[in-house]
Coordinates of C-alpha atoms in Angstrom, one line a residue:
X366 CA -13.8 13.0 2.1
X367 CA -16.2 14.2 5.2
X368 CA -19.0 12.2 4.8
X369 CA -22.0 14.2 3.3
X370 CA -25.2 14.7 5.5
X371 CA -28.7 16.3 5.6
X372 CA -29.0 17.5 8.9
X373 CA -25.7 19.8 10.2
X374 CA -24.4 18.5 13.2
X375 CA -25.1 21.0 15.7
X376 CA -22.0 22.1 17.0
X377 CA -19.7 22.3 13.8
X378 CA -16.7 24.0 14.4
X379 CA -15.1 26.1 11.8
X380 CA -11.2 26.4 11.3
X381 CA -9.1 29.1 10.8
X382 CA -6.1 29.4 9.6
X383 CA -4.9 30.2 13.1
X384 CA -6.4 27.7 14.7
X385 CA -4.9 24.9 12.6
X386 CA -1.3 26.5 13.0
X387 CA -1.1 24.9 16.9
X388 CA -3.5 22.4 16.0
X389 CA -1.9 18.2 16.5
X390 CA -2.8 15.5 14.2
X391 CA -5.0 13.6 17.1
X392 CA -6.9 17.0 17.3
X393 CA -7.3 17.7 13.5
X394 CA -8.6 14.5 12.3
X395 CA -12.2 14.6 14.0
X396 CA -12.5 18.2 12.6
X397 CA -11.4 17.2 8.8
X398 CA -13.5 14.6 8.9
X399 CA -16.3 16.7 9.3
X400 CA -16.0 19.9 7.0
X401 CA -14.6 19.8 4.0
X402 CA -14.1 24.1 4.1
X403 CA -12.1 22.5 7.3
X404 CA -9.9 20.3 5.0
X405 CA -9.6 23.4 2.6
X406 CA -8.6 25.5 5.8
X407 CA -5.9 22.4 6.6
X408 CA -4.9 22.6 2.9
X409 CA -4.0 26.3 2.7
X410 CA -2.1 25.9 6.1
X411 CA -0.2 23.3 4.6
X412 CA 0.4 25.2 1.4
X413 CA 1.8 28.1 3.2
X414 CA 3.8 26.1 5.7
X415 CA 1.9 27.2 8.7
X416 CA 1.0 23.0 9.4
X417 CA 2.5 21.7 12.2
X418 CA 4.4 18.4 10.8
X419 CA 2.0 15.4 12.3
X420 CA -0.5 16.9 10.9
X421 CA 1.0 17.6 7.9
X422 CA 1.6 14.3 8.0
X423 CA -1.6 13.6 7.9
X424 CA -3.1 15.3 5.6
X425 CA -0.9 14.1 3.1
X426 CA -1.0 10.3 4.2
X427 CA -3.8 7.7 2.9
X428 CA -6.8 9.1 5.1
X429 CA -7.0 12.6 3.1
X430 CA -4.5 12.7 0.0
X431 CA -7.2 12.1 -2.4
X432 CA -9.0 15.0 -0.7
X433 CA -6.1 17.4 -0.7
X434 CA -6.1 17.8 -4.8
X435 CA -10.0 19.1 -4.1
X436 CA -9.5 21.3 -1.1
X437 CA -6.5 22.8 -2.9
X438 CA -8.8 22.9 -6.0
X439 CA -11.8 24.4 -4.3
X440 CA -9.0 26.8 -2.4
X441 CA -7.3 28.1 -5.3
X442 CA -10.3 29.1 -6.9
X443 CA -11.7 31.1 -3.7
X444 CA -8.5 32.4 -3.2
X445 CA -8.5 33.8 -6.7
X446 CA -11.5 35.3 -6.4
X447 CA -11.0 36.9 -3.3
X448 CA -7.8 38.3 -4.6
X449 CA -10.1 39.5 -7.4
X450 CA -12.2 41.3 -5.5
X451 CA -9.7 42.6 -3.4
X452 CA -8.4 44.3 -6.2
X453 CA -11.4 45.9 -7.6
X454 CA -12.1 47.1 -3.7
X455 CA -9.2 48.5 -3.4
X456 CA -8.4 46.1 0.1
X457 CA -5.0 46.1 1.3
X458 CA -4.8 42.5 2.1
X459 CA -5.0 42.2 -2.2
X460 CA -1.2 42.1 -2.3
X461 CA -1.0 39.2 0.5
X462 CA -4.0 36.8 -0.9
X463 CA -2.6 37.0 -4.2
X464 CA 1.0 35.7 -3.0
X465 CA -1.0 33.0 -0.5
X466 CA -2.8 31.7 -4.3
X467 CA 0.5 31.7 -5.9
X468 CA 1.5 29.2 -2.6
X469 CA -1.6 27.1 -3.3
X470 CA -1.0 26.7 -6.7
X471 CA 2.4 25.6 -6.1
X472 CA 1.1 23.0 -3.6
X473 CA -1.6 22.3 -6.0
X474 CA 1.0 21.0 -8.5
X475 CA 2.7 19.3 -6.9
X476 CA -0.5 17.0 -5.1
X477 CA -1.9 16.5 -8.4
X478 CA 2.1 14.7 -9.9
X479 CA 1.5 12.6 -6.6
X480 CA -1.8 11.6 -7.3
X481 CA -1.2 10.9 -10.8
X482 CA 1.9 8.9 -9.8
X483 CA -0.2 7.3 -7.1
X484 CA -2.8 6.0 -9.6
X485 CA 0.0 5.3 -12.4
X486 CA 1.5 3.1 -10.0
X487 CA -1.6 1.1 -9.0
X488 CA -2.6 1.2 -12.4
X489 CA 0.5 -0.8 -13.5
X490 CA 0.2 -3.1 -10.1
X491 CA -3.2 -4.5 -10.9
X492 CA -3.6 -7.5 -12.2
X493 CA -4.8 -7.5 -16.1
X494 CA -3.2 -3.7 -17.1
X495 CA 0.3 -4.6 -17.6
X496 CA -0.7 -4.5 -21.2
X497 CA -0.5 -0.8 -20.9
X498 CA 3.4 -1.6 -21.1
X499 CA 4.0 -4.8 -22.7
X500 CA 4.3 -4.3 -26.4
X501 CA 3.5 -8.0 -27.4
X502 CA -0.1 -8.3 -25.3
X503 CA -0.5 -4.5 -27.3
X504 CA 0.5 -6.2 -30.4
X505 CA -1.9 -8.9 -29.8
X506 CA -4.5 -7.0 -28.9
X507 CA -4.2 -4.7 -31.8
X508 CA -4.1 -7.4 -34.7
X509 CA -7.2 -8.8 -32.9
X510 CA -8.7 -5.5 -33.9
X511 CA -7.4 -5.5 -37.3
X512 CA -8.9 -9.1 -37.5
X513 CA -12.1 -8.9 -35.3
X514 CA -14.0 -11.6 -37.2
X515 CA -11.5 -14.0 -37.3
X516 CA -10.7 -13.6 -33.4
X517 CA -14.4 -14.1 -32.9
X518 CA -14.1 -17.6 -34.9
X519 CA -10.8 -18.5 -32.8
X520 CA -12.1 -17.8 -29.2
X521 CA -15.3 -20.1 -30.2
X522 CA -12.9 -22.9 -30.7
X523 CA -10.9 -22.1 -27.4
X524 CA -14.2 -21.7 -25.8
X525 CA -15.0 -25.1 -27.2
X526 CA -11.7 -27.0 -27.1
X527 CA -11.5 -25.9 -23.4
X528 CA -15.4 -26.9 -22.9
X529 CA -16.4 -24.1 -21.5
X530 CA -19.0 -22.1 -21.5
X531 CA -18.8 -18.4 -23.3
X532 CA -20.0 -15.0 -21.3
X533 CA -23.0 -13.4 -22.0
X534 CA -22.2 -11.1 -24.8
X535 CA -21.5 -7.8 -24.0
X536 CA -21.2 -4.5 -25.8
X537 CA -18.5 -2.3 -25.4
X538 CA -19.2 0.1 -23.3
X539 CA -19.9 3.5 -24.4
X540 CA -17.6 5.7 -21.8
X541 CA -16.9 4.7 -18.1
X542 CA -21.0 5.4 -17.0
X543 CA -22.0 2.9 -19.1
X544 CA -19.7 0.6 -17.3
X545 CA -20.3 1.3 -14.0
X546 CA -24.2 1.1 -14.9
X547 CA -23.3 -2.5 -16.3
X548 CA -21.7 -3.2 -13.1
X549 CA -24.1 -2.0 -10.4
X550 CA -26.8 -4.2 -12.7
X551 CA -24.7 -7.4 -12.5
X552 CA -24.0 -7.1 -8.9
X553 CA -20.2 -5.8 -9.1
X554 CA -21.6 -2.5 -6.8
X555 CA -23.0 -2.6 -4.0
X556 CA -25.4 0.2 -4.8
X557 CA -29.1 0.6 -2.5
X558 CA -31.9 1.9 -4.1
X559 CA -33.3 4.0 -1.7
X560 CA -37.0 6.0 -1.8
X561 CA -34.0 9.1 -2.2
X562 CA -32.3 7.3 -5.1
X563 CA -35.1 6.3 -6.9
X564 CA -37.1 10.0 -6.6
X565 CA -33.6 11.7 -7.9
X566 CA -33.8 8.8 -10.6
X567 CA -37.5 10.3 -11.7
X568 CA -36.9 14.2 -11.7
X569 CA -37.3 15.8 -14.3
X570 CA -33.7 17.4 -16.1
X571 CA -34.7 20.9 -15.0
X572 CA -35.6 19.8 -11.2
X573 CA -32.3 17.1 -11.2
X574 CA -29.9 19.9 -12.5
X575 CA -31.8 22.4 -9.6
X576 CA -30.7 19.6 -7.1
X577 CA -27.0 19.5 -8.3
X578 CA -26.8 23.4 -8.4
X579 CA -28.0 23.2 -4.3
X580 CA -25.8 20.6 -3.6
X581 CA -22.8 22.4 -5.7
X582 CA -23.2 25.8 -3.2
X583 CA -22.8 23.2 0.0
X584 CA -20.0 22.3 0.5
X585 CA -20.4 20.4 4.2
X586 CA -23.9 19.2 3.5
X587 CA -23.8 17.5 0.6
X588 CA -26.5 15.0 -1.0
X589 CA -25.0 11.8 -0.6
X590 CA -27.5 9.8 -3.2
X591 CA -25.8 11.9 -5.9
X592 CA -23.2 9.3 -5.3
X593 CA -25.0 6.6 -6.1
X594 CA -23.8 4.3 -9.4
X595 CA -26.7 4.7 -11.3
X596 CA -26.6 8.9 -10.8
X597 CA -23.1 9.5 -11.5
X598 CA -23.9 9.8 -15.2
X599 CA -26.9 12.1 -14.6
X600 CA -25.1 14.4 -11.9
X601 CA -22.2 14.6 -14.6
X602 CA -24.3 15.8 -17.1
X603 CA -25.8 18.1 -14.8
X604 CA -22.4 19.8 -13.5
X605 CA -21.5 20.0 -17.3
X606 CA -24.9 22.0 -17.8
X607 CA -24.2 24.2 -15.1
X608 CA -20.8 25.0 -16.2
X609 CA -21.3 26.0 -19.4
X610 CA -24.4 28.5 -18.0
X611 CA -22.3 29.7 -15.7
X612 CA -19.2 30.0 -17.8
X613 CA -20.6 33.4 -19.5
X614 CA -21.9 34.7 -16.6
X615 CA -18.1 34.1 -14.3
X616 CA -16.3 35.9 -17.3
X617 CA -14.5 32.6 -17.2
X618 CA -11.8 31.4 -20.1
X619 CA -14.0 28.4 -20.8
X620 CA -16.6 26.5 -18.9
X621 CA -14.0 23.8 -18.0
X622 CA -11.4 26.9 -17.0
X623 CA -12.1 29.5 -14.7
X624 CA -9.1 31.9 -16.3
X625 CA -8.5 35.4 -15.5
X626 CA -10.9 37.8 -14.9
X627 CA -12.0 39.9 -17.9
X628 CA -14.5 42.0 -17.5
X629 CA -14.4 45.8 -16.4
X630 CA -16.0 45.3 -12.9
X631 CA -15.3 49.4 -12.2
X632 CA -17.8 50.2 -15.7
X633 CA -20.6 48.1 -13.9
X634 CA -22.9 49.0 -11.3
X635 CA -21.6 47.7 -8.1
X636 CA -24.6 45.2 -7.5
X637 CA -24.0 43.5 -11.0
X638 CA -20.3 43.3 -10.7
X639 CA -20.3 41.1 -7.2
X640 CA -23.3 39.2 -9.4
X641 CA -20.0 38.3 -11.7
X642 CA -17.9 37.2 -8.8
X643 CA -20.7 35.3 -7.0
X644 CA -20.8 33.3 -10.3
X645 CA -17.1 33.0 -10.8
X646 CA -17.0 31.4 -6.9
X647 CA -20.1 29.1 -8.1
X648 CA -17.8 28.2 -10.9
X649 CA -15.4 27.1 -9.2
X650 CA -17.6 24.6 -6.7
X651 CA -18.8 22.9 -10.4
X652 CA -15.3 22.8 -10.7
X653 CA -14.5 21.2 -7.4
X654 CA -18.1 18.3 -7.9
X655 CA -16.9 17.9 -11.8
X656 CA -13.1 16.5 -10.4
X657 CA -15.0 14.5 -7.7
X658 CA -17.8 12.7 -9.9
X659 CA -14.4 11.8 -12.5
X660 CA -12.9 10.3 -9.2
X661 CA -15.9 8.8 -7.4
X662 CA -16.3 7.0 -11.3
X663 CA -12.7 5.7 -11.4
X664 CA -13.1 4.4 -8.3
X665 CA -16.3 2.2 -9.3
X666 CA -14.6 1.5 -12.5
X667 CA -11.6 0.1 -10.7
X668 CA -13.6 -2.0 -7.9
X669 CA -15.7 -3.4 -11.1
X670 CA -12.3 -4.6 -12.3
X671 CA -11.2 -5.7 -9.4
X672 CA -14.4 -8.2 -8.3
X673 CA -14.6 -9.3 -12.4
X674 CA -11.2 -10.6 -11.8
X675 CA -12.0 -12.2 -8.5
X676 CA -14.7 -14.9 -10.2
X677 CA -13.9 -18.2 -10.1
X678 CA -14.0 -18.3 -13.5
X679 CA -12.1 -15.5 -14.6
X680 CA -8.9 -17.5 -15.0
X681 CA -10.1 -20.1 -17.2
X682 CA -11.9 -17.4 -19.0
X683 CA -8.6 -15.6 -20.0
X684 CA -6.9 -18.5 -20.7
X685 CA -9.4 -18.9 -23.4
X686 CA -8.8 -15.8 -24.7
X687 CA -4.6 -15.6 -24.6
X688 CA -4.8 -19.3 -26.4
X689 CA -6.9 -17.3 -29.0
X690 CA -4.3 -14.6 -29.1
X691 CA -1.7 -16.5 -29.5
X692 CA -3.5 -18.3 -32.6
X693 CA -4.3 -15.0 -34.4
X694 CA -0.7 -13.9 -33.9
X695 CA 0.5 -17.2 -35.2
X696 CA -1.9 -17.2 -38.2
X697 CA -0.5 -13.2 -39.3
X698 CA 3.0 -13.3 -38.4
X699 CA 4.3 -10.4 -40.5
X700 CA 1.1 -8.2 -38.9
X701 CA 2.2 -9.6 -35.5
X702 CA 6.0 -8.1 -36.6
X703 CA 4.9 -4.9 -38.2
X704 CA 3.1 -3.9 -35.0
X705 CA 5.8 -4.5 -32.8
X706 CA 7.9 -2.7 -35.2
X707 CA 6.3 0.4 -34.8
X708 CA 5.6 -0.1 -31.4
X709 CA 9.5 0.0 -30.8
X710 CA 10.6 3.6 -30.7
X711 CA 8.3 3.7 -27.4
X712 CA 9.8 1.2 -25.7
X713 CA 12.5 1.7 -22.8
X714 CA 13.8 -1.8 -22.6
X715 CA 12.8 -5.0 -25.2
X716 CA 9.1 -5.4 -24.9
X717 CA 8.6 -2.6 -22.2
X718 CA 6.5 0.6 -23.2
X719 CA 7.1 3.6 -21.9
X720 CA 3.2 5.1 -20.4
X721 CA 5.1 8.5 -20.2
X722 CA 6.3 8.7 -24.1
X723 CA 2.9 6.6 -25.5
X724 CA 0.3 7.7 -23.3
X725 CA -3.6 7.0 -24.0
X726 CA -4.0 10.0 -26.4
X727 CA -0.4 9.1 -28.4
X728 CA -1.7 5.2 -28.4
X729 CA -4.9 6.2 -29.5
X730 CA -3.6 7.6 -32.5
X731 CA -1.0 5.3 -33.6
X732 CA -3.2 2.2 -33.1
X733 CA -5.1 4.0 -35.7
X734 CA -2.0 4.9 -38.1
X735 CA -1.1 1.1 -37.3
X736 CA -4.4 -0.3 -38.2
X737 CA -4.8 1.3 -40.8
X738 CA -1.7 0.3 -42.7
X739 CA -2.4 -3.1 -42.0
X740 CA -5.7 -2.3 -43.9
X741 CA -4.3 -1.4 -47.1
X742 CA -1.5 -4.4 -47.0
X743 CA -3.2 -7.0 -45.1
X744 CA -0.7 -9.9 -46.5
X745 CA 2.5 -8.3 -44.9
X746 CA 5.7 -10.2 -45.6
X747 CA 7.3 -11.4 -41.8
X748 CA 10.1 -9.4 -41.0
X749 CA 13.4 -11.0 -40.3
X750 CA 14.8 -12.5 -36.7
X751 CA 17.2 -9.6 -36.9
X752 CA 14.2 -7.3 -36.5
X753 CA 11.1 -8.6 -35.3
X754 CA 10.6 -9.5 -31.8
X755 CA 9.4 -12.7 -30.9
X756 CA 5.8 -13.2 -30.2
X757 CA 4.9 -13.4 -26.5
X758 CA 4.6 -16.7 -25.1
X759 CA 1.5 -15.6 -22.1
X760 CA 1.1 -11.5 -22.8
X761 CA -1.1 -10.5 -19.9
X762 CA -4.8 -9.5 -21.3
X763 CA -8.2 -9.2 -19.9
X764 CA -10.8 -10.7 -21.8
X765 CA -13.4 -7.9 -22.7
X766 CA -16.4 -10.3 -21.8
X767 CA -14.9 -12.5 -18.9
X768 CA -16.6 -12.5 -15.7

């Protein structure tokens, strides 16, 4: 992402679409780095294969591939809105923007499968979230939520057969904020607190959101402290504000969807129809912030992961907890067995779940079909050899408290 600023740099150099067409990697970097409308301008050469190929190749290598799902974003939003008001103007060039937003949103599909195969795959590579597709750490981890209490009592014997010392409790967190709050306070973030920080930390919600909404309509000189850990959750809540006040206002499909436009711009008077565009382009910068605040967030969330699991204690502390596990399991066999039973229509080999058949909202649900039949027949009968899998032997789990 080009590195937000205060002060423009004095010479900036703007892109066109022409100028990127002859333009090198080597050449093109320095210039991306700086602009993000530059990165959009890159983005919609690449899009409608006018990019030469190194620095196609560079735009869609490690350096800017997270950036290219917002430039294409930001562009197919301007692009829709220029073909918009193209239309209602009666331009010529109407025809040929609306077939260059057809090219971006082509592009745009196919940048977001990669990034969502890109973080699928790191997802299943880090260490602690294979349990996304091993059925007995789910099964474990499910009959611990059937059977909280008796978990708790389990891991205090672990914790005290294996004489160590328990974590600090700690809640669940509420959503990913809460988290990331929880981490900048116990040192997982890096995260300065700045005279900026700490006077964005005391606005008021009217003068914070008025902050956001000047920082949405920049895109090159952005405020960086809106970055910041302990902001993230207030910026959020600002973009969502501004969305849904703009929403109306953009003729938009929903305040999360920009949509077609709607309204009769030819029975309005000329001033308060471009009022309807201006706020459909502002739209689509909330847009553009809202997808970068959910990145910027899984990004702390993962490095919070990341340096829990680099403690020198972490090990020992999940020990602990599997040994429980394993206990629990042992203790409610035909619960074990039931869970794996219906966990086995998802699976693509023994004990493998498929993330593209149960994904988070389809495991959501039946975790809560599941537990809830253990509810009503807590003393289930263990299901023969022929059926149940066996219990795991080390499921891979992260302890929810481990540091």
């Amino acid at each position: 992402m080009p590195q937000p600023s205060h002060t423009a740099p004095p010479q900036r150099r703007s892109l066109r679409l022409n100028d990127v067409a002859h333009m090198g990697a080597a050449t093109l970097q320095p210039l991306l780095q700086d602009s993000f409308r530059n990165l959009v301008t890159a983005a919609i050469a690449d899009a409608t294969g006018h990019l030469p190929c190194s620095s196609r190749k560079l735009l869609h290598g490690p350096h800017f591939r997270d950036d290219l799902v917002d430039a294409l974003r930001w562009a197919e939003g301007e692009i829709q809105v220029a073909s918009e008001r193209m239309t209602w103007t009666g331009d010529p060039r109407a025809e040929r923007t609306l077939r260059q937003l057809q090219q971006i949103r082509t592009a745009l599909a196919q940048a977001r499968a990669e990034e969502a195969d890109r973080r699928r795959t790191e997802h299943h590579a880090s260490a602690g979230h294979q349990v996304d597709t091993d059925s007995a750490a789910t099964a474990c981890l499910w009959l611990r939520s059937a059977f909280p209490d008796r978990f708790e009592q389990l891991l205090a014997q672990e914790y005290a057969a294996a004489q160590l010392e328990p974590p600090a409790h700690r809640p669940a967190p509420a959503d990913v904020f809460d988290a990331i709050e929880w981490g900048a306070s116990e040192g997982y973030l890096f995260a300065t607190m700045t005279p900026a920080v700490h006077d964005l930390l005391t606005k008021s919600p009217l003068a914070f959101r008025n902050t956001v909404a000047a920082d949405t309509r920049e895109q090159d000189e952005r405020t960086i402290e809106l970055r910041h850990p302990l902001l993230l959750r207030r910026w959020r809540t600002a973009l969502d504000e501004l969305a849904e006040m703009t929403a109306p206002l953009a003729g938009a499909t929903s305040a999360t969807q920009l949509g077609p436009l709607t309204t009769d711009l030819d029975a309005m008077p000329r001033q308060a129809a471009f009022a309807v565009l201006n706020a459909r382009r502002f739209l689509v910068a909330v847009h553009q912030r809202t997808a970068e605040n959910t990145r910027l967030a899984r990004q702390y969330a993962q490095t919070i992961t990341q340096r829990e699991q680099d403690e020198p204690d972490h090990a020992a502390h999940r020990r602990v907890f599997d040994q429980a596990l394993h206990r629990l399991a042992d203790e409610h066999p035909g619960g074990y067995d039931h869970i794996r039973h219906r966990l086995r229509p998802f699976e693509t080999s023994p004990g493998h779940l498929d993330v593209s058949v149960l994904n988070s909202v389809q495991r959501g649900a039946l975790k809560r079909q599941v537990l809830a039949e253990l509810a009503s027949t807590p003393a289930l009968p263990r299901l023969s050899t022929a059926v149940a899998p066996p219990r795991p032997t080390t499921p891979t789990v992260r302890p929810a408290a481990a540091r």
